[in-house]
mmCIF file of C-alpha atoms in Angstrom:
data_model
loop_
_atom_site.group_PDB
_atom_site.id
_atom_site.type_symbol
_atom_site.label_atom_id
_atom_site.label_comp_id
_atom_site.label_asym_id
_atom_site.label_seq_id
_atom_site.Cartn_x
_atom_site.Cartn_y
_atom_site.Cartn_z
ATOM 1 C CA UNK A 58 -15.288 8.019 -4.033
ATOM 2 C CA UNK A 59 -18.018 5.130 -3.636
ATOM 3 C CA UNK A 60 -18.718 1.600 -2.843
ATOM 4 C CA UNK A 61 -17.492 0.457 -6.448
ATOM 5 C CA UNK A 62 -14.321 2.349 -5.952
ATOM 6 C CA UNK A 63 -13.530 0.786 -2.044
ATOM 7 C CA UNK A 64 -14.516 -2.926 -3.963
ATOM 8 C CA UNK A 65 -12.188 -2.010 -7.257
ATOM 9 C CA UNK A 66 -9.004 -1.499 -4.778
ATOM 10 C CA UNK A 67 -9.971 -4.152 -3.044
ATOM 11 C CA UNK A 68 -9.808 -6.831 -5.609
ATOM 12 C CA UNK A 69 -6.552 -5.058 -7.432
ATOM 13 C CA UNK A 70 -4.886 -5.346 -4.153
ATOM 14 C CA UNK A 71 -6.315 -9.472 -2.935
ATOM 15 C CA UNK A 72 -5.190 -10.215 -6.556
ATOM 16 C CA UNK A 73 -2.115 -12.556 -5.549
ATOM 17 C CA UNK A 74 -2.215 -11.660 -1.793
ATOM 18 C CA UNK A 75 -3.225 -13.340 0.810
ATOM 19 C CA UNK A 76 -5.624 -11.119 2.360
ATOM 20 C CA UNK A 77 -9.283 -12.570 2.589
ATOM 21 C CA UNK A 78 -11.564 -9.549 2.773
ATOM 22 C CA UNK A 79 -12.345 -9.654 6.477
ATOM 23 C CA UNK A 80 -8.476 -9.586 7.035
ATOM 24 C CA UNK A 81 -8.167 -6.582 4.571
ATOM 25 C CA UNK A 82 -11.721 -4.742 6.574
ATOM 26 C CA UNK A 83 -9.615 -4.798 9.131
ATOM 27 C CA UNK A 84 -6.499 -3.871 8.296
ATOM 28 C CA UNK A 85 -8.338 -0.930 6.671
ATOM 29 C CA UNK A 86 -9.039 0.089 10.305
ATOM 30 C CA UNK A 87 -13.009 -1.136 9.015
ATOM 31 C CA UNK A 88 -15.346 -3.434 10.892
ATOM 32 C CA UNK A 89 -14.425 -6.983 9.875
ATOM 33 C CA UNK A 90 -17.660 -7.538 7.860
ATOM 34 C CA UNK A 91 -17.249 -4.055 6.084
ATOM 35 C CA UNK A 92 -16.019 -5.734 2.560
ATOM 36 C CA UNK A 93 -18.081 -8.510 2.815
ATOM 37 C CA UNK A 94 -21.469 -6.060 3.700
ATOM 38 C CA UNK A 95 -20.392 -4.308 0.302
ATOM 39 C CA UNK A 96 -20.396 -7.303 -1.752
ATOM 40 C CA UNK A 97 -23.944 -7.867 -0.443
ATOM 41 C CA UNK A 98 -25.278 -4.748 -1.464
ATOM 42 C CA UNK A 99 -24.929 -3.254 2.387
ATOM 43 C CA UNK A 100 -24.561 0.354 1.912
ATOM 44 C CA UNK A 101 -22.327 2.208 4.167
ATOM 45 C CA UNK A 102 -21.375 6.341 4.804
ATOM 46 C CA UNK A 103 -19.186 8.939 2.821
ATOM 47 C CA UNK A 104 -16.613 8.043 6.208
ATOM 48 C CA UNK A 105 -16.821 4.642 6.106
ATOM 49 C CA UNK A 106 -15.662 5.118 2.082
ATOM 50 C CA UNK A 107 -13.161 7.779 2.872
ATOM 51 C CA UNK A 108 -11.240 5.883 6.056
ATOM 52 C CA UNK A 109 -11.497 2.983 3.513
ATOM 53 C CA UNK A 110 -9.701 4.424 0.453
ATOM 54 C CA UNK A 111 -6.914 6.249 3.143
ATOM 55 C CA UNK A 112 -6.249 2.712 5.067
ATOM 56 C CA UNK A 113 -5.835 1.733 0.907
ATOM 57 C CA UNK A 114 -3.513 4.029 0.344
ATOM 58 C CA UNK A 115 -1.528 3.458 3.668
ATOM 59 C CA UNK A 116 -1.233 -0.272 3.049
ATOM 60 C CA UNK A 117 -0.512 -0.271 -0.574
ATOM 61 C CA UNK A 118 2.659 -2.152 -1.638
ATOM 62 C CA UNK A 119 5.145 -0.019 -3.558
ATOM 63 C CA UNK A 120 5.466 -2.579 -6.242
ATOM 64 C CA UNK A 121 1.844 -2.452 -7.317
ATOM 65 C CA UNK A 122 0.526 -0.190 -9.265
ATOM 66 C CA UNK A 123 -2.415 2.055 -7.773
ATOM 67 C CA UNK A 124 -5.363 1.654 -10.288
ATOM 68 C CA UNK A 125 -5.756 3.939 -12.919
ATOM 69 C CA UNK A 126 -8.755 6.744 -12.631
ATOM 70 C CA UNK A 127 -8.886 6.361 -8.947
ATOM 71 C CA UNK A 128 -7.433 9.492 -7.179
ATOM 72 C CA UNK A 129 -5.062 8.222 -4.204
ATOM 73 C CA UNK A 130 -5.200 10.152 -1.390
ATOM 74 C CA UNK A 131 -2.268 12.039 0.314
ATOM 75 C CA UNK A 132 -1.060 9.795 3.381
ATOM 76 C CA UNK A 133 2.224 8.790 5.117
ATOM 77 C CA UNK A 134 2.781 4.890 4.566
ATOM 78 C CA UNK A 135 2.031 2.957 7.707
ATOM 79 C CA UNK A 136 5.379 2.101 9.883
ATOM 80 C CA UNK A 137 7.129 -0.769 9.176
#
């Protein structure tokens, strides 16, 4: 996993949301900047990525589809 990967799920899943990226940081359980210092070249740690790509996972809605050549990690959804 990288910085291209955390940004690729992060468009596929603001595409027709409403989440603005400090909202989706956030709900990541990231710093509020943490998709915004991406985008502006920022570089972050192998954790950072990996809590990232989990919270993905966690918050993904069952009716979209999880992108293709990006391995999803094994998690419990988060509680309704």
């Amino acid at each position: 996993m990288n910085i291209d990967t955390v940004l690729r799920l992060a468009d596929t899943l603001k595409e027709g949301s409403k989440f603005s990226d400090s909202g989706l940081s956030t709900n990541l359980g990231c710093h509020t900047r943490f998709l915004a210092n991406l985008r502006s070249g920022k570089g972050c740690n192998v954790r950072s990525i990996d809590r990232a790509v989990i919270g993905f996972s966690k918050i993904w809605p069952e009716d979209l589809a999880w992108p293709e050549g990006i391995e999803r990690p094994k998690t419990s959804r988060k509680a309704a």
